[in-house]
mmCIF file with all atom_site columns, C-alpha atoms in Angstrom:
data_model
loop_
_atom_site.group_PDB
_atom_site.id
_atom_site.type_symbol
_atom_site.label_atom_id
_atom_site.label_alt_id
_atom_site.label_comp_id
_atom_site.label_asym_id
_atom_site.label_entity_id
_atom_site.label_seq_id
_atom_site.pdbx_PDB_ins_code
_atom_site.Cartn_x
_atom_site.Cartn_y
_atom_site.Cartn_z
_atom_site.occupancy
_atom_site.B_iso_or_equiv
_atom_site.pdbx_formal_charge
_atom_site.auth_seq_id
_atom_site.auth_comp_id
_atom_site.auth_asym_id
_atom_site.auth_atom_id
_atom_site.pdbx_PDB_model_num
ATOM 1   C CA . MET A 1 1   ? -30.998 77.833  57.818  1.00 63.00 ? 1   MET A CA 1
ATOM 2   C CA . SER A 1 2   ? -32.331 81.239  59.092  1.00 69.00 ? 2   SER A CA 1
ATOM 3   C CA . LYS A 1 3   ? -32.192 84.320  56.945  1.00 66.00 ? 3   LYS A CA 1
ATOM 4   C CA . ALA A 1 4   ? -28.961 85.713  59.084  1.00 59.00 ? 4   ALA A CA 1
ATOM 5   C CA . GLN A 1 5   ? -26.817 82.549  58.687  1.00 61.00 ? 5   GLN A CA 1
ATOM 6   C CA . LYS A 1 6   ? -27.314 82.174  54.680  1.00 62.00 ? 6   LYS A CA 1
ATOM 7   C CA . LEU A 1 7   ? -26.349 86.247  54.751  1.00 57.00 ? 7   LEU A CA 1
ATOM 8   C CA . TYR A 1 8   ? -23.425 85.308  56.804  1.00 53.00 ? 8   TYR A CA 1
ATOM 9   C CA . GLU A 1 9   ? -22.337 82.152  54.747  1.00 59.00 ? 9   GLU A CA 1
ATOM 10  C CA . GLU A 1 10  ? -22.390 84.911  51.697  1.00 59.00 ? 10  GLU A CA 1
ATOM 11  C CA . VAL A 1 11  ? -19.756 87.134  53.062  1.00 55.00 ? 11  VAL A CA 1
ATOM 12  C CA . ALA A 1 12  ? -18.022 85.316  55.928  1.00 52.00 ? 12  ALA A CA 1
ATOM 13  C CA . GLU A 1 13  ? -14.873 84.765  53.653  1.00 50.00 ? 13  GLU A CA 1
ATOM 14  C CA . ARG A 1 14  ? -14.399 88.485  52.997  1.00 53.00 ? 14  ARG A CA 1
ATOM 15  C CA . HIS A 1 15  ? -14.963 89.248  56.616  1.00 49.00 ? 15  HIS A CA 1
ATOM 16  C CA . TYR A 1 16  ? -12.675 86.483  57.885  1.00 48.00 ? 16  TYR A CA 1
ATOM 17  C CA . ARG A 1 17  ? -9.832  88.512  56.491  1.00 53.00 ? 17  ARG A CA 1
ATOM 18  C CA . GLU A 1 18  ? -10.348 91.181  58.426  1.00 65.00 ? 18  GLU A CA 1
ATOM 19  C CA . ASP A 1 19  ? -7.772  92.952  60.687  1.00 74.00 ? 19  ASP A CA 1
ATOM 20  C CA . PRO A 1 20  ? -7.976  91.293  64.306  1.00 78.00 ? 20  PRO A CA 1
ATOM 21  C CA . VAL A 1 21  ? -7.840  94.620  66.102  1.00 82.00 ? 21  VAL A CA 1
ATOM 22  C CA . ARG A 1 22  ? -10.573 96.035  64.000  1.00 80.00 ? 22  ARG A CA 1
ATOM 23  C CA . ILE A 1 23  ? -12.524 93.095  65.297  1.00 79.00 ? 23  ILE A CA 1
ATOM 24  C CA . LEU A 1 24  ? -11.881 94.315  68.633  1.00 83.00 ? 24  LEU A CA 1
ATOM 25  C CA . PHE A 1 25  ? -12.834 97.369  68.069  1.00 84.00 ? 25  PHE A CA 1
ATOM 26  C CA . SER A 1 26  ? -15.988 96.430  66.692  1.00 82.00 ? 26  SER A CA 1
ATOM 27  C CA . LEU A 1 27  ? -16.706 94.575  69.641  1.00 83.00 ? 27  LEU A CA 1
ATOM 28  C CA . LEU A 1 28  ? -16.128 97.836  71.757  1.00 85.00 ? 28  LEU A CA 1
ATOM 29  C CA . LEU A 1 29  ? -18.776 99.503  69.442  1.00 84.00 ? 29  LEU A CA 1
ATOM 30  C CA . TYR A 1 30  ? -21.136 96.901  69.801  1.00 83.00 ? 30  TYR A CA 1
ATOM 31  C CA . SER A 1 31  ? -21.005 97.011  73.640  1.00 84.00 ? 31  SER A CA 1
ATOM 32  C CA . ILE A 1 32  ? -22.048 100.499 73.708  1.00 81.00 ? 32  ILE A CA 1
ATOM 33  C CA . LYS A 1 33  ? -25.709 100.654 75.148  1.00 66.00 ? 33  LYS A CA 1
ATOM 34  C CA . GLY A 1 34  ? -28.547 99.936  73.020  1.00 65.00 ? 34  GLY A CA 1
ATOM 35  C CA . ASN A 1 35  ? -26.226 98.237  70.451  1.00 70.00 ? 35  ASN A CA 1
ATOM 36  C CA . LYS A 1 36  ? -27.109 94.242  70.811  1.00 77.00 ? 36  LYS A CA 1
ATOM 37  C CA . LEU A 1 37  ? -25.870 91.712  68.411  1.00 80.00 ? 37  LEU A CA 1
ATOM 38  C CA . ASP A 1 38  ? -27.922 90.921  65.908  1.00 78.00 ? 38  ASP A CA 1
ATOM 39  C CA . ASP A 1 39  ? -27.589 87.129  64.157  1.00 81.00 ? 39  ASP A CA 1
ATOM 40  C CA . TYR A 1 40  ? -25.431 88.106  61.221  1.00 77.00 ? 40  TYR A CA 1
ATOM 41  C CA . HIS A 1 41  ? -23.176 90.126  63.483  1.00 77.00 ? 41  HIS A CA 1
ATOM 42  C CA . TYR A 1 42  ? -22.923 87.294  66.261  1.00 81.00 ? 42  TYR A CA 1
ATOM 43  C CA . PHE A 1 43  ? -22.442 84.113  63.514  1.00 79.00 ? 43  PHE A CA 1
ATOM 44  C CA . LEU A 1 44  ? -19.856 86.792  61.812  1.00 77.00 ? 44  LEU A CA 1
ATOM 45  C CA . PHE A 1 45  ? -17.865 87.431  65.049  1.00 80.00 ? 45  PHE A CA 1
ATOM 46  C CA . LEU A 1 46  ? -18.003 83.638  66.016  1.00 79.00 ? 46  LEU A CA 1
ATOM 47  C CA . ARG A 1 47  ? -16.129 82.956  62.692  1.00 76.00 ? 47  ARG A CA 1
ATOM 48  C CA . ILE A 1 48  ? -13.865 85.544  63.051  1.00 76.00 ? 48  ILE A CA 1
ATOM 49  C CA . ARG A 1 49  ? -12.369 85.656  66.575  1.00 79.00 ? 49  ARG A CA 1
ATOM 50  C CA . LYS A 1 50  ? -10.229 82.736  65.860  1.00 79.00 ? 50  LYS A CA 1
ATOM 51  C CA . LEU A 1 51  ? -8.096  85.668  64.203  1.00 79.00 ? 51  LEU A CA 1
ATOM 52  C CA . ILE A 1 52  ? -7.762  86.793  67.771  1.00 84.00 ? 52  ILE A CA 1
ATOM 53  C CA . THR A 1 53  ? -4.615  85.596  69.176  1.00 83.00 ? 53  THR A CA 1
ATOM 54  C CA . LEU A 1 54  ? -2.160  86.302  72.152  1.00 85.00 ? 54  LEU A CA 1
ATOM 55  C CA . ASP A 1 55  ? 0.327   88.287  69.899  1.00 87.00 ? 55  ASP A CA 1
ATOM 56  C CA . VAL A 1 56  ? -2.890  90.227  68.856  1.00 85.00 ? 56  VAL A CA 1
ATOM 57  C CA . LEU A 1 57  ? -3.808  91.123  72.398  1.00 87.00 ? 57  LEU A CA 1
ATOM 58  C CA . GLN A 1 58  ? -0.108  92.260  73.142  1.00 89.00 ? 58  GLN A CA 1
ATOM 59  C CA . THR A 1 59  ? -0.053  94.690  70.540  1.00 90.00 ? 59  THR A CA 1
ATOM 60  C CA . LYS A 1 60  ? -0.479  98.604  71.782  1.00 93.00 ? 60  LYS A CA 1
ATOM 61  C CA . GLU A 1 61  ? -3.865  98.906  69.945  1.00 92.00 ? 61  GLU A CA 1
ATOM 62  C CA . ALA A 1 62  ? -5.437  95.782  71.115  1.00 90.00 ? 62  ALA A CA 1
ATOM 63  C CA . ARG A 1 63  ? -4.392  96.965  74.972  1.00 92.00 ? 63  ARG A CA 1
ATOM 64  C CA . ARG A 1 64  ? -5.932  100.662 74.019  1.00 93.00 ? 64  ARG A CA 1
ATOM 65  C CA . ILE A 1 65  ? -9.034  99.440  73.005  1.00 91.00 ? 65  ILE A CA 1
ATOM 66  C CA . ILE A 1 66  ? -9.618  96.894  75.939  1.00 91.00 ? 66  ILE A CA 1
ATOM 67  C CA . MET A 1 67  ? -8.603  100.036 77.988  1.00 92.00 ? 67  MET A CA 1
ATOM 68  C CA . SER A 1 68  ? -10.939 102.188 76.323  1.00 91.00 ? 68  SER A CA 1
ATOM 69  C CA . ALA A 1 69  ? -13.707 99.701  77.031  1.00 91.00 ? 69  ALA A CA 1
ATOM 70  C CA . PHE A 1 70  ? -12.655 100.105 80.754  1.00 93.00 ? 70  PHE A CA 1
ATOM 71  C CA . LYS A 1 71  ? -12.472 103.999 80.461  1.00 92.00 ? 71  LYS A CA 1
ATOM 72  C CA . SER A 1 72  ? -16.206 104.148 79.438  1.00 90.00 ? 72  SER A CA 1
ATOM 73  C CA . GLU A 1 73  ? -19.132 103.435 81.215  1.00 90.00 ? 73  GLU A CA 1
ATOM 74  C CA . TYR A 1 74  ? -19.830 100.506 78.973  1.00 91.00 ? 74  TYR A CA 1
ATOM 75  C CA . ALA A 1 75  ? -17.264 97.870  80.456  1.00 92.00 ? 75  ALA A CA 1
ATOM 76  C CA . TYR A 1 76  ? -19.615 95.426  81.455  1.00 94.00 ? 76  TYR A CA 1
ATOM 77  C CA . ASN A 1 77  ? -21.415 95.428  78.372  1.00 92.00 ? 77  ASN A CA 1
ATOM 78  C CA . PHE A 1 78  ? -17.901 95.063  76.826  1.00 93.00 ? 78  PHE A CA 1
ATOM 79  C CA . VAL A 1 79  ? -16.847 92.043  78.975  1.00 93.00 ? 79  VAL A CA 1
ATOM 80  C CA . MET A 1 80  ? -20.164 90.100  78.357  1.00 92.00 ? 80  MET A CA 1
ATOM 81  C CA . LEU A 1 81  ? -20.191 90.599  74.610  1.00 91.00 ? 81  LEU A CA 1
ATOM 82  C CA . LEU A 1 82  ? -16.503 88.927  74.768  1.00 91.00 ? 82  LEU A CA 1
ATOM 83  C CA . ASN A 1 83  ? -18.247 86.128  76.665  1.00 92.00 ? 83  ASN A CA 1
ATOM 84  C CA . GLU A 1 84  ? -21.258 85.938  74.115  1.00 89.00 ? 84  GLU A CA 1
ATOM 85  C CA . VAL A 1 85  ? -18.841 85.784  71.179  1.00 89.00 ? 85  VAL A CA 1
ATOM 86  C CA . GLU A 1 86  ? -16.330 83.110  73.212  1.00 89.00 ? 86  GLU A CA 1
ATOM 87  C CA . LEU A 1 87  ? -13.407 85.509  73.294  1.00 90.00 ? 87  LEU A CA 1
ATOM 88  C CA . LEU A 1 88  ? -13.666 85.950  77.299  1.00 91.00 ? 88  LEU A CA 1
ATOM 89  C CA . GLU A 1 89  ? -11.365 82.869  77.759  1.00 91.00 ? 89  GLU A CA 1
ATOM 90  C CA . MET A 1 90  ? -8.900  84.278  75.453  1.00 90.00 ? 90  MET A CA 1
ATOM 91  C CA . VAL A 1 91  ? -8.880  87.921  76.717  1.00 90.00 ? 91  VAL A CA 1
ATOM 92  C CA . PHE A 1 92  ? -9.602  87.428  80.110  1.00 92.00 ? 92  PHE A CA 1
ATOM 93  C CA . PRO A 1 93  ? -8.610  83.954  81.183  1.00 91.00 ? 93  PRO A CA 1
ATOM 94  C CA . SER A 1 94  ? -8.919  84.324  84.937  1.00 90.00 ? 94  SER A CA 1
ATOM 95  C CA . VAL A 1 95  ? -11.940 85.737  84.742  1.00 91.00 ? 95  VAL A CA 1
ATOM 96  C CA . TYR A 1 96  ? -13.344 83.289  82.491  1.00 93.00 ? 96  TYR A CA 1
ATOM 97  C CA . ALA A 1 97  ? -12.300 80.479  85.143  1.00 90.00 ? 97  ALA A CA 1
ATOM 98  C CA . LEU A 1 98  ? -14.861 82.206  87.727  1.00 89.00 ? 98  LEU A CA 1
ATOM 99  C CA . ILE A 1 99  ? -18.073 80.770  85.373  1.00 88.00 ? 99  ILE A CA 1
ATOM 100 C CA . LYS A 1 100 ? -17.867 77.319  86.553  1.00 84.00 ? 100 LYS A CA 1
ATOM 101 C CA . ILE A 1 101 ? -17.197 78.397  90.111  1.00 80.00 ? 101 ILE A CA 1
ATOM 102 C CA . ASP A 1 102 ? -19.892 78.497  92.724  1.00 79.00 ? 102 ASP A CA 1
ATOM 103 C CA . GLY A 1 103 ? -19.932 81.155  95.185  1.00 71.00 ? 103 GLY A CA 1
ATOM 104 C CA . GLY A 1 104 ? -20.424 78.859  98.241  1.00 69.00 ? 104 GLY A CA 1
ATOM 105 C CA . HIS A 1 105 ? -21.469 80.389  101.454 1.00 69.00 ? 105 HIS A CA 1
ATOM 106 C CA . TYR A 1 106 ? -20.110 83.899  100.375 1.00 69.00 ? 106 TYR A CA 1
ATOM 107 C CA . HIS A 1 107 ? -22.655 84.373  97.433  1.00 69.00 ? 107 HIS A CA 1
ATOM 108 C CA . ASN A 1 108 ? -25.980 83.115  96.135  1.00 76.00 ? 108 ASN A CA 1
ATOM 109 C CA . GLU A 1 109 ? -24.787 82.980  92.368  1.00 82.00 ? 109 GLU A CA 1
ATOM 110 C CA . THR A 1 110 ? -21.176 81.890  90.471  1.00 85.00 ? 110 THR A CA 1
ATOM 111 C CA . VAL A 1 111 ? -18.390 83.974  91.299  1.00 88.00 ? 111 VAL A CA 1
ATOM 112 C CA . PHE A 1 112 ? -18.433 85.001  87.635  1.00 90.00 ? 112 PHE A CA 1
ATOM 113 C CA . THR A 1 113 ? -22.003 86.207  87.941  1.00 90.00 ? 113 THR A CA 1
ATOM 114 C CA . HIS A 1 114 ? -20.867 88.261  91.235  1.00 90.00 ? 114 HIS A CA 1
ATOM 115 C CA . VAL A 1 115 ? -17.828 89.964  89.462  1.00 90.00 ? 115 VAL A CA 1
ATOM 116 C CA . MET A 1 116 ? -19.711 90.814  87.055  1.00 92.00 ? 116 MET A CA 1
ATOM 117 C CA . GLY A 1 117 ? -22.377 92.230  88.928  1.00 91.00 ? 117 GLY A CA 1
ATOM 118 C CA . ALA A 1 118 ? -19.699 94.489  90.915  1.00 92.00 ? 118 ALA A CA 1
ATOM 119 C CA . LEU A 1 119 ? -18.330 95.645  87.280  1.00 94.00 ? 119 LEU A CA 1
ATOM 120 C CA . ARG A 1 120 ? -21.845 96.847  86.654  1.00 93.00 ? 120 ARG A CA 1
ATOM 121 C CA . ALA A 1 121 ? -22.152 98.534  89.994  1.00 93.00 ? 121 ALA A CA 1
ATOM 122 C CA . VAL A 1 122 ? -18.829 100.600 89.446  1.00 92.00 ? 122 VAL A CA 1
ATOM 123 C CA . GLY A 1 123 ? -19.236 100.914 85.812  1.00 86.00 ? 123 GLY A CA 1
ATOM 124 C CA . LYS A 1 124 ? -21.202 104.348 85.248  1.00 84.00 ? 124 LYS A CA 1
ATOM 125 C CA . LEU A 1 125 ? -19.261 105.969 88.040  1.00 88.00 ? 125 LEU A CA 1
ATOM 126 C CA . LYS A 1 126 ? -16.902 108.487 87.483  1.00 89.00 ? 126 LYS A CA 1
ATOM 127 C CA . ILE A 1 127 ? -13.565 106.578 88.609  1.00 92.00 ? 127 ILE A CA 1
ATOM 128 C CA . PRO A 1 128 ? -10.116 105.049 87.166  1.00 93.00 ? 128 PRO A CA 1
ATOM 129 C CA . TRP A 1 129 ? -10.537 102.915 84.569  1.00 92.00 ? 129 TRP A CA 1
ATOM 130 C CA . PHE A 1 130 ? -8.032  100.306 86.787  1.00 92.00 ? 130 PHE A CA 1
ATOM 131 C CA . VAL A 1 131 ? -10.821 100.596 89.644  1.00 93.00 ? 131 VAL A CA 1
ATOM 132 C CA . LYS A 1 132 ? -13.465 99.105  86.873  1.00 93.00 ? 132 LYS A CA 1
ATOM 133 C CA . LEU A 1 133 ? -10.664 96.305  86.063  1.00 92.00 ? 133 LEU A CA 1
ATOM 134 C CA . ALA A 1 134 ? -10.145 95.577  89.839  1.00 92.00 ? 134 ALA A CA 1
ATOM 135 C CA . ALA A 1 135 ? -13.764 95.299  90.042  1.00 93.00 ? 135 ALA A CA 1
ATOM 136 C CA . LEU A 1 136 ? -13.608 92.668  87.859  1.00 93.00 ? 136 LEU A CA 1
ATOM 137 C CA . TYR A 1 137 ? -10.726 90.916  89.004  1.00 91.00 ? 137 TYR A CA 1
ATOM 138 C CA . HIS A 1 138 ? -11.418 90.973  92.869  1.00 88.00 ? 138 HIS A CA 1
ATOM 139 C CA . ASP A 1 139 ? -12.407 87.581  93.207  1.00 84.00 ? 139 ASP A CA 1
ATOM 140 C CA . VAL A 1 140 ? -10.127 85.769  90.751  1.00 84.00 ? 140 VAL A CA 1
ATOM 141 C CA . GLY A 1 141 ? -8.248  83.909  93.686  1.00 82.00 ? 141 GLY A CA 1
ATOM 142 C CA . LYS A 1 142 ? -11.285 81.757  94.605  1.00 77.00 ? 142 LYS A CA 1
ATOM 143 C CA . GLN A 1 143 ? -10.585 79.769  91.176  1.00 72.00 ? 143 GLN A CA 1
ATOM 144 C CA . LYS A 1 144 ? -7.254  78.699  92.806  1.00 64.00 ? 144 LYS A CA 1
ATOM 145 C CA . PHE A 1 145 ? -8.883  77.753  95.911  1.00 57.00 ? 145 PHE A CA 1
ATOM 146 C CA . GLU A 1 146 ? -11.433 75.592  94.067  1.00 55.00 ? 146 GLU A CA 1
ATOM 147 C CA . ASP A 1 147 ? -8.486  73.824  92.266  1.00 55.00 ? 147 ASP A CA 1
ATOM 148 C CA . PHE A 1 148 ? -7.242  72.871  95.780  1.00 48.00 ? 148 PHE A CA 1
ATOM 149 C CA . GLY A 1 149 ? -10.524 71.711  96.965  1.00 51.00 ? 149 GLY A CA 1
ATOM 150 C CA . LEU A 1 150 ? -10.567 74.535  99.661  1.00 47.00 ? 150 LEU A CA 1
#
């Protein structure tokens, strides 16, 4: 067991009772350029991610945090961090479904990699937050075509 895992085990119960909205806010703060998850925080987020439920995501506070990520230049980092701590499927299920979809003859990578590249490309532009969200969702229909074998 690594030093970080031992430290995590010692304080996990205290952090497990954290406010779920505060967890989302912490992920937003970690998504700021230069902040990488160390082992301790990675294991901590994996443990407390169970507190994030659909009810939590539907609160005004949670929506405000997610919108703040897209209003900033760090939307790409935020979405990648959600994926890293296994919250992407809960927060953006349609985008998560693209991880398994091959880009086919349109793209040389998975559709998820493609839409994340689009989000990264527009991330630093001074554009409305919903345009960044549109970049993330622009190919989500390809998952439905895959379901039907098209």
